[in-house]
Coordinates of C-alpha atoms in Angstrom, one line a residue:
Chain A
M22 CA -29.2 -18.0 -14.8
T23 CA -25.4 -19.0 -15.4
D24 CA -24.8 -21.2 -18.5
M25 CA -24.2 -24.1 -16.4
D26 CA -27.9 -23.7 -14.8
K27 CA -29.1 -23.3 -18.2
A28 CA -27.4 -26.3 -19.5
S29 CA -28.6 -28.4 -16.5
V30 CA -32.0 -27.1 -17.2
I31 CA -32.1 -28.3 -20.6
A32 CA -30.4 -31.8 -19.7
S33 CA -33.2 -32.7 -17.1
H34 CA -35.9 -31.6 -19.7
R35 CA -34.2 -33.7 -22.2
Q36 CA -34.2 -36.3 -20.1
E37 CA -37.8 -36.3 -19.2
L38 CA -38.7 -36.3 -22.8
R39 CA -36.6 -39.2 -23.7
R40 CA -37.6 -41.5 -20.9
G41 CA -40.2 -43.4 -22.4
T42 CA -38.4 -43.8 -25.9
V43 CA -35.9 -46.4 -24.2
V44 CA -38.9 -49.0 -23.8
V45 CA -40.1 -48.6 -27.6
A46 CA -36.4 -48.7 -28.4
C47 CA -36.1 -52.0 -26.6
L48 CA -39.0 -53.3 -28.2
V49 CA -37.9 -52.5 -31.6
V50 CA -34.5 -53.8 -31.4
L51 CA -35.4 -56.9 -29.8
Q52 CA -37.3 -58.0 -32.7
Q53 CA -34.3 -60.0 -33.2
P54 CA -33.1 -62.1 -29.9
G55 CA -30.4 -60.0 -27.8
Y56 CA -29.1 -60.0 -24.7
G57 CA -28.5 -57.4 -21.9
Y58 CA -25.0 -56.3 -23.0
A59 CA -25.4 -56.0 -26.8
L60 CA -28.5 -54.2 -26.2
L61 CA -27.0 -51.6 -24.4
E62 CA -24.0 -51.1 -27.3
T63 CA -26.7 -51.2 -30.0
L64 CA -28.8 -48.5 -28.1
A65 CA -25.8 -46.5 -27.2
R66 CA -24.6 -46.6 -31.0
A67 CA -27.9 -45.5 -31.9
G68 CA -27.8 -42.6 -29.7
F69 CA -30.1 -44.0 -27.0
D70 CA -28.1 -43.1 -23.6
V71 CA -29.3 -45.7 -21.3
E72 CA -27.5 -46.7 -18.1
A73 CA -26.6 -50.5 -17.6
N74 CA -28.4 -50.2 -14.0
T75 CA -31.4 -49.1 -15.6
L76 CA -31.5 -51.2 -18.8
Y77 CA -31.4 -54.6 -17.1
P78 CA -34.0 -54.2 -14.6
L79 CA -36.2 -52.8 -17.1
L80 CA -35.6 -55.9 -19.5
R81 CA -37.0 -57.8 -16.7
R82 CA -39.7 -55.7 -16.1
L83 CA -41.0 -56.1 -19.8
E84 CA -40.5 -59.3 -19.6
S85 CA -43.1 -59.9 -16.6
Q86 CA -45.4 -57.7 -18.4
G87 CA -45.3 -60.4 -21.2
L88 CA -43.6 -58.0 -23.7
L89 CA -40.6 -59.8 -23.9
E90 CA -40.0 -63.3 -23.6
S91 CA -36.4 -64.9 -22.8
D92 CA -34.3 -68.0 -23.2
W93 CA -31.2 -68.9 -21.9
N94 CA -28.4 -69.4 -24.5
T95 CA -25.6 -71.7 -23.4
D96 CA -24.0 -72.5 -26.7
D97 CA -21.2 -69.9 -26.1
A98 CA -18.8 -70.1 -23.0
R99 CA -20.5 -67.4 -21.4
P100 CA -24.2 -68.7 -20.9
R101 CA -26.3 -65.3 -21.7
K102 CA -30.0 -64.6 -21.4
F103 CA -31.6 -63.7 -24.6
Y104 CA -34.9 -61.5 -25.0
R105 CA -37.1 -61.3 -27.7
T106 CA -40.3 -59.2 -28.3
T107 CA -43.5 -61.1 -28.2
P108 CA -46.5 -60.5 -30.4
E109 CA -47.9 -58.4 -27.9
G110 CA -44.8 -56.6 -27.3
M111 CA -44.6 -55.5 -30.9
Q112 CA -48.4 -54.3 -30.8
V113 CA -47.4 -52.2 -27.8
A114 CA -44.2 -50.8 -29.9
D115 CA -46.4 -50.1 -32.8
T116 CA -49.1 -48.2 -30.6
L117 CA -46.0 -46.2 -28.7
R118 CA -44.5 -45.3 -31.9
R119 CA -47.7 -44.1 -33.8
E120 CA -48.1 -41.9 -30.3
W121 CA -44.7 -40.5 -30.9
V122 CA -45.2 -39.9 -34.6
D123 CA -48.5 -38.1 -33.4
L124 CA -46.9 -35.8 -30.8
S125 CA -44.4 -34.7 -33.1
A126 CA -46.9 -34.0 -35.8
R127 CA -48.8 -32.2 -33.0
L128 CA -46.0 -30.0 -31.8
D129 CA -45.6 -29.0 -35.4
D130 CA -49.2 -27.7 -35.8
L131 CA -48.7 -25.9 -32.6
R132 CA -45.6 -24.3 -33.9
K133 CA -47.1 -23.5 -37.2
E134 CA -50.5 -22.0 -35.4
S135 CA -48.3 -19.5 -33.3
Chain B
M28 CA -17.1 -67.7 -10.6
P29 CA -16.2 -67.6 -6.9
T30 CA -12.4 -68.8 -6.5
T31 CA -10.6 -69.1 -3.0
T32 CA -10.7 -65.1 -2.7
P33 CA -14.0 -63.6 -3.8
T34 CA -13.6 -61.0 -6.7
L35 CA -15.1 -57.5 -6.4
T36 CA -17.7 -59.1 -8.9
D37 CA -18.5 -61.7 -6.4
R38 CA -18.9 -59.1 -3.7
Y39 CA -21.1 -56.8 -5.7
V40 CA -23.3 -59.6 -7.2
A41 CA -23.8 -60.9 -3.4
T42 CA -24.6 -57.3 -2.1
A43 CA -27.1 -56.7 -4.8
L44 CA -28.7 -60.5 -4.3
R45 CA -29.1 -60.0 -0.6
T46 CA -32.2 -58.1 -0.6
L47 CA -34.0 -59.8 -3.6
P48 CA -36.8 -62.3 -3.2
E49 CA -35.1 -65.8 -2.8
R50 CA -36.5 -67.5 -6.0
Q51 CA -35.5 -64.9 -8.4
R52 CA -31.8 -64.8 -7.2
P53 CA -30.5 -67.6 -9.2
D54 CA -31.4 -66.1 -12.6
I55 CA -30.5 -62.5 -11.9
E56 CA -27.3 -63.7 -10.7
R57 CA -26.2 -65.3 -13.9
E58 CA -27.6 -62.8 -16.2
L59 CA -25.9 -59.9 -13.8
R60 CA -22.6 -62.1 -13.8
A61 CA -22.8 -62.4 -17.6
S62 CA -23.9 -58.8 -18.1
I63 CA -20.7 -57.6 -15.9
G64 CA -18.4 -60.2 -17.7
D65 CA -19.4 -58.8 -21.3
A66 CA -18.8 -55.1 -20.3
V67 CA -15.5 -56.1 -18.9
D68 CA -14.2 -58.1 -22.0
A69 CA -15.2 -55.3 -23.9
R70 CA -12.9 -52.7 -21.8
V71 CA -10.2 -55.5 -21.9
D72 CA -10.5 -55.9 -25.4
A73 CA -9.8 -52.1 -25.8
G74 CA -6.8 -52.3 -23.8
E75 CA -7.5 -51.6 -20.2
A76 CA -6.0 -54.0 -17.4
Q77 CA -8.5 -56.6 -16.3
A78 CA -8.6 -55.0 -12.6
D79 CA -9.2 -51.6 -14.1
A80 CA -11.8 -52.9 -16.4
E81 CA -13.8 -54.9 -13.5
H82 CA -13.4 -51.5 -11.4
A83 CA -14.7 -49.3 -13.8
V84 CA -17.9 -51.5 -15.0
L85 CA -19.1 -51.8 -11.3
V86 CA -18.7 -48.0 -10.9
E87 CA -21.0 -47.8 -13.9
L88 CA -23.5 -50.0 -12.5
G89 CA -23.4 -48.2 -9.2
D90 CA -24.9 -48.9 -5.7
P91 CA -25.7 -52.4 -5.5
D92 CA -28.7 -51.6 -3.1
A93 CA -29.9 -49.1 -5.5
L94 CA -29.6 -51.8 -8.2
A95 CA -31.2 -54.5 -6.4
A96 CA -34.4 -51.8 -5.3
R97 CA -34.9 -51.2 -9.4
Y98 CA -34.9 -55.1 -10.0
A99 CA -37.3 -55.6 -7.5
D100 CA -39.5 -52.2 -8.4
R101 CA -39.4 -51.1 -4.8
P102 CA -39.8 -47.5 -4.1
Q103 CA -37.1 -45.5 -3.3
T104 CA -38.6 -42.9 -1.0
L105 CA -39.5 -43.4 2.5
I106 CA -42.9 -41.4 1.9
G107 CA -43.8 -41.1 -1.7
P108 CA -45.9 -38.0 -3.3
A109 CA -49.1 -39.3 -2.7
T110 CA -48.6 -39.6 1.0
Y111 CA -46.3 -36.6 1.7
P112 CA -49.1 -33.9 1.7
H113 CA -50.8 -36.0 4.6
W114 CA -47.7 -36.3 6.5
K115 CA -46.8 -32.7 6.7
R116 CA -50.3 -31.6 7.4
M117 CA -50.4 -33.9 10.1
L118 CA -47.0 -33.1 11.6
R119 CA -47.6 -29.5 11.4
L120 CA -50.8 -29.8 13.2
L121 CA -49.7 -32.1 16.1
L122 CA -46.6 -30.1 16.7
A123 CA -48.4 -26.8 16.9
I124 CA -51.0 -28.5 19.2
V125 CA -48.7 -31.1 21.4
L126 CA -45.8 -28.8 22.0
P127 CA -47.2 -25.6 23.3
V128 CA -49.3 -28.0 25.5
S129 CA -46.5 -30.2 27.0
V130 CA -44.5 -26.9 27.6
A131 CA -47.6 -25.5 29.8
I132 CA -47.8 -28.6 31.6
D133 CA -44.2 -28.8 32.1
T134 CA -44.3 -25.1 33.4
A135 CA -47.5 -25.5 35.6
V136 CA -45.5 -28.6 37.3
S137 CA -42.5 -26.6 38.1
L138 CA -44.3 -23.9 39.5
L139 CA -46.2 -26.2 41.8
T140 CA -43.4 -27.9 42.8
R141 CA -41.4 -24.4 43.4
E142 CA -38.2 -25.4 41.2
G143 CA -35.7 -22.7 40.6
V144 CA -35.6 -20.8 36.9
G145 CA -32.7 -22.8 36.0
E146 CA -34.5 -26.3 36.4
L147 CA -37.8 -25.0 34.9
M148 CA -35.8 -23.6 31.6
A149 CA -33.9 -27.0 31.5
G150 CA -37.3 -28.8 32.0
V151 CA -38.9 -26.8 29.2
V152 CA -36.1 -27.4 26.6
T153 CA -36.0 -31.2 27.4
T154 CA -39.9 -31.4 27.1
I155 CA -39.5 -29.5 23.6
L156 CA -36.8 -31.6 22.5
F157 CA -38.2 -35.1 23.7
V158 CA -41.9 -34.7 22.7
G159 CA -40.8 -33.1 19.3
I160 CA -38.4 -36.0 18.0
Q161 CA -40.9 -38.5 19.7
L162 CA -43.8 -36.9 17.3
C163 CA -41.4 -36.6 14.5
F164 CA -40.2 -40.1 14.4
W165 CA -43.7 -41.7 15.2
V166 CA -45.7 -39.7 12.9
T167 CA -43.3 -40.3 10.3
A168 CA -43.0 -44.2 11.1
V169 CA -47.1 -44.3 10.7
F170 CA -47.0 -42.5 7.3
W171 CA -44.5 -44.8 6.2
L172 CA -46.3 -47.7 6.8
L173 CA -49.6 -45.9 5.2
D174 CA -47.7 -45.3 2.3
R175 CA -45.9 -48.8 1.9
T176 CA -49.6 -50.3 2.2
Q177 CA -51.1 -47.7 0.2
A178 CA -54.2 -47.9 3.1
L179 CA -54.7 -44.0 2.4
P180 CA -57.8 -43.0 0.3
S181 CA -56.6 -41.2 -2.6
Y182 CA -56.5 -37.7 -1.9
R183 CA -59.4 -35.8 -3.8
W184 CA -58.6 -32.1 -3.3
D185 CA -62.0 -29.9 -3.5
P186 CA -62.1 -25.9 -4.1
S187 CA -64.3 -25.9 -0.8
Q188 CA -60.9 -26.5 1.3
L189 CA -59.5 -23.2 0.0
P190 CA -59.2 -20.7 2.9
T191 CA -60.8 -17.6 2.3
F192 CA -59.6 -14.7 0.4
A193 CA -59.5 -12.3 3.3
D194 CA -57.6 -14.8 5.2
T195 CA -54.8 -15.3 2.6
Q196 CA -54.4 -11.5 2.3
N197 CA -54.6 -10.3 6.0
S198 CA -54.4 -13.2 8.0
S199 CA -50.8 -12.7 9.1
V200 CA -51.2 -9.0 9.8
R201 CA -54.3 -9.5 11.8
S202 CA -52.6 -12.4 13.8
E203 CA -49.5 -10.6 14.4
G204 CA -51.6 -7.5 15.7
I205 CA -53.5 -9.3 18.0
A206 CA -50.5 -11.2 19.2
A207 CA -48.6 -7.7 19.8
A208 CA -51.6 -6.2 21.5
V209 CA -51.8 -9.2 23.9
W210 CA -48.3 -9.6 24.3
S211 CA -47.7 -6.0 25.5
A212 CA -50.8 -6.1 27.8
L213 CA -49.2 -9.0 29.7
L214 CA -46.0 -7.2 29.8
I215 CA -47.4 -3.9 31.2
G216 CA -49.6 -6.2 33.7
L217 CA -46.1 -8.0 34.6
I218 CA -44.2 -4.8 35.0
V219 CA -47.2 -3.1 37.2
W220 CA -48.2 -6.3 39.0
Q221 CA -44.3 -7.0 40.3
Q222 CA -44.5 -3.8 42.3
F223 CA -47.7 -4.6 44.3
A224 CA -47.1 -8.6 44.6
S225 CA -44.0 -10.4 45.0
F226 CA -42.8 -14.2 46.1
F227 CA -40.9 -11.9 49.2
V228 CA -42.6 -10.1 51.9
E229 CA -40.7 -7.6 53.9
D230 CA -42.2 -5.6 56.9
G231 CA -45.6 -6.6 55.3
R232 CA -44.6 -5.0 52.0
P233 CA -43.7 -6.9 48.9
V234 CA -40.2 -6.7 47.5
P235 CA -40.4 -5.9 43.8
L236 CA -38.3 -7.5 41.3
L237 CA -37.4 -4.3 39.3
E238 CA -35.4 -1.8 41.2
P239 CA -38.5 0.4 42.7
S240 CA -36.8 4.0 42.5
H241 CA -36.7 3.9 38.7
W242 CA -40.6 4.3 38.6
T243 CA -39.5 8.0 38.7
L244 CA -38.6 7.8 35.1
W245 CA -37.7 4.5 33.5
W246 CA -40.2 2.0 34.3
P247 CA -42.9 4.4 33.1
A248 CA -40.8 5.2 29.8
V249 CA -41.0 1.6 29.4
V250 CA -44.7 0.7 30.0
A251 CA -45.4 3.9 27.5
L252 CA -43.1 2.4 25.0
V253 CA -44.7 -1.1 25.0
A254 CA -48.1 0.5 24.8
V255 CA -46.8 2.3 21.7
E256 CA -45.4 -0.6 20.2
A257 CA -48.9 -2.4 20.5
A258 CA -50.8 0.7 19.1
I259 CA -48.4 0.5 16.0
A260 CA -49.4 -3.1 15.5
V261 CA -53.2 -2.2 15.7
L262 CA -52.7 0.5 13.3
A263 CA -51.2 -1.9 10.9
M264 CA -53.9 -4.5 11.4
R265 CA -56.6 -2.0 10.9
A266 CA -54.8 -0.9 7.9
R267 CA -54.7 -4.3 6.7
R268 CA -50.9 -4.0 5.9
W269 CA -47.9 -2.6 7.1
T270 CA -46.4 0.9 5.6
L271 CA -42.8 1.8 5.9
R272 CA -44.0 4.7 8.2
L273 CA -45.4 2.0 10.7
L274 CA -42.5 -0.2 10.3
G275 CA -39.9 2.7 11.0
A276 CA -41.8 3.7 14.0
H277 CA -41.8 0.0 15.2
L278 CA -38.3 -0.3 14.8
A279 CA -37.7 3.2 16.7
V280 CA -39.9 1.7 19.6
Q281 CA -37.8 -1.5 19.5
V282 CA -34.4 0.2 19.5
A283 CA -35.3 2.3 22.3
L284 CA -36.7 -0.3 24.5
T285 CA -33.7 -2.9 23.9
A286 CA -31.2 0.3 24.5
I287 CA -33.1 1.2 27.7
G288 CA -33.2 -2.5 28.8
L289 CA -29.3 -3.3 27.9
Y290 CA -28.4 0.1 29.6
L291 CA -30.2 -0.6 33.0
L292 CA -29.0 -4.2 32.9
L293 CA -25.2 -3.4 32.0
T294 CA -25.1 -0.6 34.9
R295 CA -26.9 -2.9 37.1
Q296 CA -29.8 -0.8 38.0
F297 CA -32.4 -3.2 36.7
F298 CA -32.9 -5.6 39.3
N299 CA -33.9 -4.7 42.8
P300 CA -30.8 -5.5 45.1
A301 CA -33.3 -6.4 48.2
F302 CA -35.1 -9.2 45.8
L303 CA -31.9 -10.6 44.7
E304 CA -30.8 -10.8 48.2
R305 CA -33.9 -13.1 48.9
L306 CA -33.1 -15.6 46.2
D307 CA -31.0 -18.5 47.6
W308 CA -30.3 -20.6 44.6
D309 CA -27.7 -23.4 44.3
T310 CA -25.2 -21.4 42.0
D311 CA -22.4 -23.5 42.2
A312 CA -22.9 -23.8 38.3
V313 CA -23.0 -20.4 37.6
E314 CA -19.4 -19.4 37.2
A315 CA -19.3 -21.5 34.0
F316 CA -21.9 -18.9 32.6
D317 CA -20.5 -16.0 34.1
L318 CA -20.0 -14.0 30.7
L319 CA -20.4 -10.7 32.6
G320 CA -17.4 -10.9 35.1
W321 CA -19.4 -9.1 37.9
A322 CA -16.3 -9.8 40.5
D323 CA -19.1 -8.8 43.4
A324 CA -22.4 -10.2 41.8
S325 CA -24.3 -12.9 43.4
G326 CA -25.2 -16.1 41.6
P327 CA -28.9 -14.9 41.2
E328 CA -27.8 -11.9 39.9
T329 CA -25.5 -13.1 37.4
I330 CA -28.4 -15.6 36.0
L331 CA -30.9 -13.3 36.0
A332 CA -29.1 -10.4 34.4
S333 CA -26.9 -12.5 31.8
G334 CA -30.5 -14.5 30.9
A335 CA -32.2 -10.9 30.5
I336 CA -29.4 -9.5 28.2
L337 CA -29.7 -12.4 26.6
A338 CA -33.1 -12.7 25.9
L339 CA -33.1 -9.1 24.8
L340 CA -30.6 -9.2 22.3
I341 CA -32.1 -12.3 20.8
S342 CA -35.8 -10.7 20.8
F343 CA -34.4 -7.7 19.0
A344 CA -32.5 -9.7 16.6
V345 CA -35.5 -11.8 15.5
D346 CA -37.7 -8.5 15.6
L347 CA -35.4 -6.7 13.2
A348 CA -35.0 -9.7 10.8
Q349 CA -38.8 -9.7 10.7
T350 CA -39.1 -6.1 10.1
I351 CA -36.4 -6.1 7.3
Q352 CA -38.5 -8.9 5.8
R353 CA -41.8 -6.9 5.9
A354 CA -39.9 -3.9 4.5
I355 CA -38.7 -6.2 1.7
R356 CA -42.1 -7.7 0.9
L357 CA -43.5 -4.1 1.0
R358 CA -41.4 -3.0 -1.5
R359 CA -41.7 -6.1 -3.8
D360 CA -46.0 -5.4 -3.5
R361 CA -45.1 -1.8 -4.5
T362 CA -42.9 -2.5 -7.5
H363 CA -45.5 -5.1 -8.5
A364 CA -48.5 -2.9 -8.1

């Protein structure tokens, strides 16, 4: 395997591992209401590489699942759709975060055993 | 917002929206425009030109149809993983049954209507292409519908569906052995049969296809070699695997058969001239295919000889590839054992 192959294998596993974390990150960040582009920036600064064309549809899906709610803010020159995490969304975020911590602990256990 | 000439963003948004449900469009449009606007502004603030910024932002968002599919949560595959195994199994099964049957029917009809060899071959090729493409299309269309409507019962695999162990170990050697034996028997039968029965009769005696004077050496040699080839395949079948020695013997027989065939064909001793004279095919098209350049050869001779040479070369190439593959597999198994 060349170095490039290795790098692409690692990249694909990493992407697989990180896939679900974007949802948790969104639900956590949006406890404070926010709009699409601002959220994209916040996530990028926090080290969550998510594409705009993934994030925007994801926000609508989470809204349709009742984990986010939205309001149009027309105070600014540019009207923006602000999302906010619902109480149900907070519960889901807590469950998923506990799962994440749990998985991390179990991985540590496995490493110690071997 | 749209002015007299639509901007790139206008065109992008319109393209993305066109496949989305009507009632979602206004909301998605407003939000998408705001998001694009925010991203463009951020780039312009960082010092990019307006046009470059807009272009870059749209490139980042990517294909508008793909974006729309994500908004609508539509599947982006024709046949998803749940349906794919059913589709593949069904298509393979149907192709394996329907294609040979169509070719057989086609051949039978051609023989009954006494078409020439050229028409027969053209008919067979057309049938394979036509039937194959139709099958692939319709099976895929039906399974696409099943995939979208989720009409297939969820596929529960069960260990009882496993092929028996002996089958997976020996099935290829066994079926190859049987096929080689049947094929050799047919070939020997044909070589002998054409001597005693023919489409053409002269003075109450049949006119053979192959040069009859070669029964003193070449044709018996060919019959013997074909028989040896069958015997080798049967030996491999009984041993349940190929060995390097058997593969070597097989290859030697193949080389000998191909060499004899090519030698007789290229020196124009293969076909019986009396038989060739009897053929009165329409041979206007022959010149286009005349690769041999025999100035005094008749159309039928050119067709038969070039067809036979081509068939010999192709079958030798296929056989050689298969033999090499077997040898590689043998070697691999041995290093693993």
